Every structure is written in C-alpha cells, then in structure tokens.
mmCIF file of N, CA and C in Angstrom:
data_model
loop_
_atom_site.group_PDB
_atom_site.id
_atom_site.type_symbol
_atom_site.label_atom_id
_atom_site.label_comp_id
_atom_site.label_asym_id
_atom_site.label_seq_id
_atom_site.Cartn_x
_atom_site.Cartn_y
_atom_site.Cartn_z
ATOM 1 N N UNK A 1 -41.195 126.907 78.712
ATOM 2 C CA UNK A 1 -42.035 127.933 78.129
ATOM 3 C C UNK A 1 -41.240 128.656 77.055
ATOM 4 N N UNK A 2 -41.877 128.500 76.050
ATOM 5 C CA UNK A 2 -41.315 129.438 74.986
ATOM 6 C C UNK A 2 -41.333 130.672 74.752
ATOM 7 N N UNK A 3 -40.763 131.775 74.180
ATOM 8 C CA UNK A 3 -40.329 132.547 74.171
ATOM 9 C C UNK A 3 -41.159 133.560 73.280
ATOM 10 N N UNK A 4 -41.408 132.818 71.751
ATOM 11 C CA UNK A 4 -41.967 133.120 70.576
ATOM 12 C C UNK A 4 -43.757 133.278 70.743
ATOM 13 N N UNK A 5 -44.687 134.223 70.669
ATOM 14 C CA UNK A 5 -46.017 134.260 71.135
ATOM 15 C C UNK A 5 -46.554 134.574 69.599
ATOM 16 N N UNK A 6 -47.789 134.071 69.931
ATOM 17 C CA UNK A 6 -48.904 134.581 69.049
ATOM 18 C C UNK A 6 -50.244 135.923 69.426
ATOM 19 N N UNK A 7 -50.247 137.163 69.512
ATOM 20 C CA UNK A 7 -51.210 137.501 70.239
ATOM 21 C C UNK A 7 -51.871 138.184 69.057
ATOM 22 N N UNK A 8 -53.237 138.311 69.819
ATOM 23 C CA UNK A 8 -54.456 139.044 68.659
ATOM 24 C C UNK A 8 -54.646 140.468 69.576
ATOM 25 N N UNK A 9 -54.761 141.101 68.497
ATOM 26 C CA UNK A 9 -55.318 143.063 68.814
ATOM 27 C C UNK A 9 -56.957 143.010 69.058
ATOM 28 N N UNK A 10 -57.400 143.356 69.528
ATOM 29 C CA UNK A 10 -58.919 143.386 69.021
ATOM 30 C C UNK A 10 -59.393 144.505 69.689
ATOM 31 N N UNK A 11 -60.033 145.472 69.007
ATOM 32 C CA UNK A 11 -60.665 146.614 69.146
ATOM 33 C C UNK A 11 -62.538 146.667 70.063
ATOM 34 N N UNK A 12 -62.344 146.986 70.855
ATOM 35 C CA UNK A 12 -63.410 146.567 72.055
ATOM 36 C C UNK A 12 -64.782 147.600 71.481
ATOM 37 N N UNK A 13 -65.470 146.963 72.281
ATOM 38 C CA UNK A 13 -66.937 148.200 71.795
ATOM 39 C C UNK A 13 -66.688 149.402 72.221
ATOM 40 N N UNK A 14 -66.005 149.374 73.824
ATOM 41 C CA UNK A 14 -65.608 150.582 74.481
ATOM 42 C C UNK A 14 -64.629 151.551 73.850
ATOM 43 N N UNK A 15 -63.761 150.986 72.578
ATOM 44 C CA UNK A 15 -62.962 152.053 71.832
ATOM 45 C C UNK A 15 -61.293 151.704 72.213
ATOM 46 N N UNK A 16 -61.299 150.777 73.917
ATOM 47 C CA UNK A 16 -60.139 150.220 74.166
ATOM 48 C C UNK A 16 -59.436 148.976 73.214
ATOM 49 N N UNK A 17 -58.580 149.062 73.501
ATOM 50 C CA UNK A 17 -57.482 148.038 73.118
ATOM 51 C C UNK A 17 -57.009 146.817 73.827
ATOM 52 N N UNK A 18 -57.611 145.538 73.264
ATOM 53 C CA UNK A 18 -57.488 144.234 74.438
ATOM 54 C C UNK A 18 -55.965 143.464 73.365
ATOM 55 N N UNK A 19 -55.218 143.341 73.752
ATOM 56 C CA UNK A 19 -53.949 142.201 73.195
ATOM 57 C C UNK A 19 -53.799 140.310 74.183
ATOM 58 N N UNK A 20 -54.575 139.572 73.466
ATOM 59 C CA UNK A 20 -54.349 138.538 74.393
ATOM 60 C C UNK A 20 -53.724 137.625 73.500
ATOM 61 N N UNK A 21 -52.531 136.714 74.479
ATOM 62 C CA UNK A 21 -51.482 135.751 73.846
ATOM 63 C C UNK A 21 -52.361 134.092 74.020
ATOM 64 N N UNK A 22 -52.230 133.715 72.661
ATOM 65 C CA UNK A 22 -53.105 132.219 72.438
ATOM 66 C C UNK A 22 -52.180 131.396 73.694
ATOM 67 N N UNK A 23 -51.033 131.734 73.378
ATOM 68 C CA UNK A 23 -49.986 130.396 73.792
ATOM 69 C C UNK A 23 -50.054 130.550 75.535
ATOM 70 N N UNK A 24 -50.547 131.551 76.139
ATOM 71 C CA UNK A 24 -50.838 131.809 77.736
ATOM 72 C C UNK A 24 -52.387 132.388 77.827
ATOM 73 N N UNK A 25 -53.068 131.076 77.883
ATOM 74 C CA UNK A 25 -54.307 131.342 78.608
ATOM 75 C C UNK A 25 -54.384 132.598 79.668
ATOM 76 N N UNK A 26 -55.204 133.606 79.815
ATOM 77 C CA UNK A 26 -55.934 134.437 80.923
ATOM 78 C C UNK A 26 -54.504 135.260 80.250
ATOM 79 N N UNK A 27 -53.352 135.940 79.713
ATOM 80 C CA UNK A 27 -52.344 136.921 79.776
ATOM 81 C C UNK A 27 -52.764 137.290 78.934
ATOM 82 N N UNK A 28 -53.161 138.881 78.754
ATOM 83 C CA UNK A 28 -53.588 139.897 78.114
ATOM 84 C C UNK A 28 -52.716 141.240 78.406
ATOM 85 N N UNK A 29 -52.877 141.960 77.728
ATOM 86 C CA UNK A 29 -52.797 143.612 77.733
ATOM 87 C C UNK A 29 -53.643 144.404 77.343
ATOM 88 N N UNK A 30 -54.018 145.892 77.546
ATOM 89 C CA UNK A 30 -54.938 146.549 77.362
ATOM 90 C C UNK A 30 -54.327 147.809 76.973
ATOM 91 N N UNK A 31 -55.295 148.955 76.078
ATOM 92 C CA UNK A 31 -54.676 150.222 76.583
ATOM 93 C C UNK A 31 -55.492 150.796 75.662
ATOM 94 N N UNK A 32 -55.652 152.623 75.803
ATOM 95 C CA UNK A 32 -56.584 153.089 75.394
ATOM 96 C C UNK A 32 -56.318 153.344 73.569
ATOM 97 N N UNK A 33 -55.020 152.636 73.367
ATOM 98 C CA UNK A 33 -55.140 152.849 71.423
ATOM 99 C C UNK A 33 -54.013 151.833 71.704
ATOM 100 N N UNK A 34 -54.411 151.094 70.262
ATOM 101 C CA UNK A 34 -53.884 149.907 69.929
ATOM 102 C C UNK A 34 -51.960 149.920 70.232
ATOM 103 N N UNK A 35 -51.223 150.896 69.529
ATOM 104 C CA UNK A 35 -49.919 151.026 70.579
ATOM 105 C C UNK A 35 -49.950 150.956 71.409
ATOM 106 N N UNK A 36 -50.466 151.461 72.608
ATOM 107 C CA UNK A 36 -50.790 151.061 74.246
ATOM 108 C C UNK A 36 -50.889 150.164 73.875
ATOM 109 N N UNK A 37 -51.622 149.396 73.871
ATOM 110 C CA UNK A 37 -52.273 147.863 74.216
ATOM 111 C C UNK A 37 -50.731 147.091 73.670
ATOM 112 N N UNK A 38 -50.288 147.551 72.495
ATOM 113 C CA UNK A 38 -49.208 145.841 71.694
ATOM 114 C C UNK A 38 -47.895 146.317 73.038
ATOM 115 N N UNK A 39 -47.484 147.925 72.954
ATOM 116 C CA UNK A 39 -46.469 147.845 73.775
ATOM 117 C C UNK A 39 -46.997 147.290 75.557
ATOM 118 N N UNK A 40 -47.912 146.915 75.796
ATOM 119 C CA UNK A 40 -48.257 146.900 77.252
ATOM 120 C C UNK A 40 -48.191 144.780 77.251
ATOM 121 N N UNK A 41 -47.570 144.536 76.095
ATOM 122 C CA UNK A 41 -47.857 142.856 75.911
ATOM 123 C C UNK A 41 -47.101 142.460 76.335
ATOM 124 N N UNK A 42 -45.589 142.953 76.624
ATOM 125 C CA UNK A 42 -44.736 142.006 76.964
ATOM 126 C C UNK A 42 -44.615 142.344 78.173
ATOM 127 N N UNK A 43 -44.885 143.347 79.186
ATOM 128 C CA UNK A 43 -44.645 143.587 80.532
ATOM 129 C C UNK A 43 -45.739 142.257 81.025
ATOM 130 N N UNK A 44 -47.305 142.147 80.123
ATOM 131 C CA UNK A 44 -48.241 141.261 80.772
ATOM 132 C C UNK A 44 -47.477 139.975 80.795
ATOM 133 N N UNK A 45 -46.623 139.478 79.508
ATOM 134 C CA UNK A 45 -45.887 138.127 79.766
ATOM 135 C C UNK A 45 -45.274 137.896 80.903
ATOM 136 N N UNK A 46 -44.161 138.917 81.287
ATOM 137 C CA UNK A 46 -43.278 138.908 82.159
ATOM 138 C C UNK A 46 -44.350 138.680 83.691
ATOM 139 N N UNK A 47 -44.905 139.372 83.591
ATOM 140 C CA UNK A 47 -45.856 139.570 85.276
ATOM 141 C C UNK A 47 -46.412 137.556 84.611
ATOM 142 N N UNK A 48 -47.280 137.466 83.857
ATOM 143 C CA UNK A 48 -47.789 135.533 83.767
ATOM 144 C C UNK A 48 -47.009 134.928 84.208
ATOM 145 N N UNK A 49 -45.299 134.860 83.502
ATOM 146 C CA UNK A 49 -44.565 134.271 84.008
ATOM 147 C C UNK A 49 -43.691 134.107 85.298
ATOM 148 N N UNK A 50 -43.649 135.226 86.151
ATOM 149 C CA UNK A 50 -43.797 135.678 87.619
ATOM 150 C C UNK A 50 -44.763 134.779 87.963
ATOM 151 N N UNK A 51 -45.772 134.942 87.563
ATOM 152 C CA UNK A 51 -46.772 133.869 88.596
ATOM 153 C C UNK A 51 -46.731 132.346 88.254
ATOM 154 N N UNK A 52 -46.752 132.250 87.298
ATOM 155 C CA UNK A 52 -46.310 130.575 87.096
ATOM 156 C C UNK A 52 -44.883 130.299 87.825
ATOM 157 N N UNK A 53 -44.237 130.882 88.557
ATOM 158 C CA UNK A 53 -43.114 130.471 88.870
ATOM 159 C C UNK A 53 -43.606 130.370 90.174
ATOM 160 N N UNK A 54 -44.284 131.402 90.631
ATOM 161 C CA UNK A 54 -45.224 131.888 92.038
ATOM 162 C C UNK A 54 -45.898 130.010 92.273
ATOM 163 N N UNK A 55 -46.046 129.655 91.559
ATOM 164 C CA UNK A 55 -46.714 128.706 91.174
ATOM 165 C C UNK A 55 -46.266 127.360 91.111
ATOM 166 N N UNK A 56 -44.921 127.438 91.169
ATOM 167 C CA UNK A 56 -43.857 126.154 91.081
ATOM 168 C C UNK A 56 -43.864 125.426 89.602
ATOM 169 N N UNK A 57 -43.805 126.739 88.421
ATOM 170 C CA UNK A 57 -43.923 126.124 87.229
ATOM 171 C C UNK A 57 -42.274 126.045 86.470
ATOM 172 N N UNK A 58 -41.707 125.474 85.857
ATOM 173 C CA UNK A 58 -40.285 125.695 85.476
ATOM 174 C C UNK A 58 -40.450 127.061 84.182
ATOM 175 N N UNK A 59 -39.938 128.100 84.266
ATOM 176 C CA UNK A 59 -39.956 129.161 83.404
ATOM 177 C C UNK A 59 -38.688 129.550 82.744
ATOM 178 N N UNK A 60 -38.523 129.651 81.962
ATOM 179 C CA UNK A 60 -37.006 130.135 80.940
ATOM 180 C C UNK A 60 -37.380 131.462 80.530
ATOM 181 N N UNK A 61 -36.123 132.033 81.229
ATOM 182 C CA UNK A 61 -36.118 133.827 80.870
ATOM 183 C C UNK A 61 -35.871 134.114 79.548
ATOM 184 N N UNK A 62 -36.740 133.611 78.384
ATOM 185 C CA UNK A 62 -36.030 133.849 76.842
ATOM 186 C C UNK A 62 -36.931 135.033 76.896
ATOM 187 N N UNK A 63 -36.359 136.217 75.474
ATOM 188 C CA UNK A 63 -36.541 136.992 74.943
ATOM 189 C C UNK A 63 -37.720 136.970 74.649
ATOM 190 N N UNK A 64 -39.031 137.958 74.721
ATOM 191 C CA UNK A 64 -40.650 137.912 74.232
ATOM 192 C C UNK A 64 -40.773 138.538 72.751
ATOM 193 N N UNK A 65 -40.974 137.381 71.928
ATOM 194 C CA UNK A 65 -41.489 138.050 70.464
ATOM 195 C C UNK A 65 -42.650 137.435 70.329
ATOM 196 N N UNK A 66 -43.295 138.557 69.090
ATOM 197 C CA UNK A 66 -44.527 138.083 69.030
ATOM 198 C C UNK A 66 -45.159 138.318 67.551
ATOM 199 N N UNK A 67 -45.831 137.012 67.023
ATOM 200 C CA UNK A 67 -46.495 137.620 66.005
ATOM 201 C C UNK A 67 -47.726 138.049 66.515
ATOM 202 N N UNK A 68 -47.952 139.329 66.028
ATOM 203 C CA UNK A 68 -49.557 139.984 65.868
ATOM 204 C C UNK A 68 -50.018 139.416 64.954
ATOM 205 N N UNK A 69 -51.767 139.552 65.427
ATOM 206 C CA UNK A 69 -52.723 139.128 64.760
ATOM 207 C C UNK A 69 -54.003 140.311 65.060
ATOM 208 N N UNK A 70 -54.597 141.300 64.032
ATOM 209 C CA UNK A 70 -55.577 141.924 64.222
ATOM 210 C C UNK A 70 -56.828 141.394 64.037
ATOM 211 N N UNK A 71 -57.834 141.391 64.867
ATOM 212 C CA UNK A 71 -59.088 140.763 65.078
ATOM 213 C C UNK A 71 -60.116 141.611 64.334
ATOM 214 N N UNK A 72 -61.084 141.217 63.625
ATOM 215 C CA UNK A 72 -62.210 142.022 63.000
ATOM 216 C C UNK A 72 -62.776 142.263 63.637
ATOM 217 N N UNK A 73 -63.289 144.286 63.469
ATOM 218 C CA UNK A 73 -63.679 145.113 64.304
ATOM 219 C C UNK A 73 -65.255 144.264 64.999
ATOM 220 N N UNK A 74 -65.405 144.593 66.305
ATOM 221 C CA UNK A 74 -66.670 144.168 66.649
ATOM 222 C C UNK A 74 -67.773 145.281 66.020
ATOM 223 N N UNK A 75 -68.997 144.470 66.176
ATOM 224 C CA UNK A 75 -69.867 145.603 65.405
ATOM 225 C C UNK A 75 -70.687 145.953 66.710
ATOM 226 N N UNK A 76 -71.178 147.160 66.393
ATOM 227 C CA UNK A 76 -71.579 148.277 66.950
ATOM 228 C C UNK A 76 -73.237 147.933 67.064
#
C-alpha cells in the first residue's frame, strides 16, 4: 500500500465537509468546514489501514501525503 493519496473535498448539501481517498475505497473524512474535514484525512487512513491489517492485508507504515482535489459545489 502506498503512501502517496489522491482525495477530493466536496462540500455536502448539509454545509459539511466529506474528504474521500480514490486510492482506498469506503476511507473518508468529514468535518463541519473544509479544514476539519482535509485535517481529519489522515487519522481516517491510519484507522483503513488498521483494518486491512485486522484483515490479514500486508500494510507499509509509509508517511500519508496527499494531493487534494476540490469537487464542484452541489447545487441547492
């Protein structure tokens, strides 16, 4: 598992903040303004990768970077 992520911001109808990583299906972050949400991304990696191990998956403790990607606002 690599180290390097891709995740998108996207601004919810509710006003929250969803951050989900392409490269890990179902691992997201949330939070009520978009800082919440990007800083809440790499604790969500760490907990995915906890469970894929939970899981009997081989995991490498590398460093979490990430390019952002902001999603166009949903409409109202």
């Amino acid at each position: 598992m690599m180290g390097h992520y891709t995740a998108t911001v996207e601004r919810e109808e509710t006003n929250l903040y969803l951050v989900w990583v392409h490269e890990l299906p179902g691992c997201y972050a949330h939070g009520s303004t978009r800082e919440e949400a990007v800083n809440n991304v790499e604790d969500a990696v760490e907990r995915f990768r906890t469970w894929l191990r939970a899981k009997g998956e081989e995991v490498h403790d590398e460093p979490v970077e990430f390019d952002l990607v902001d999603a166009a606002a949903c409409p109202r």
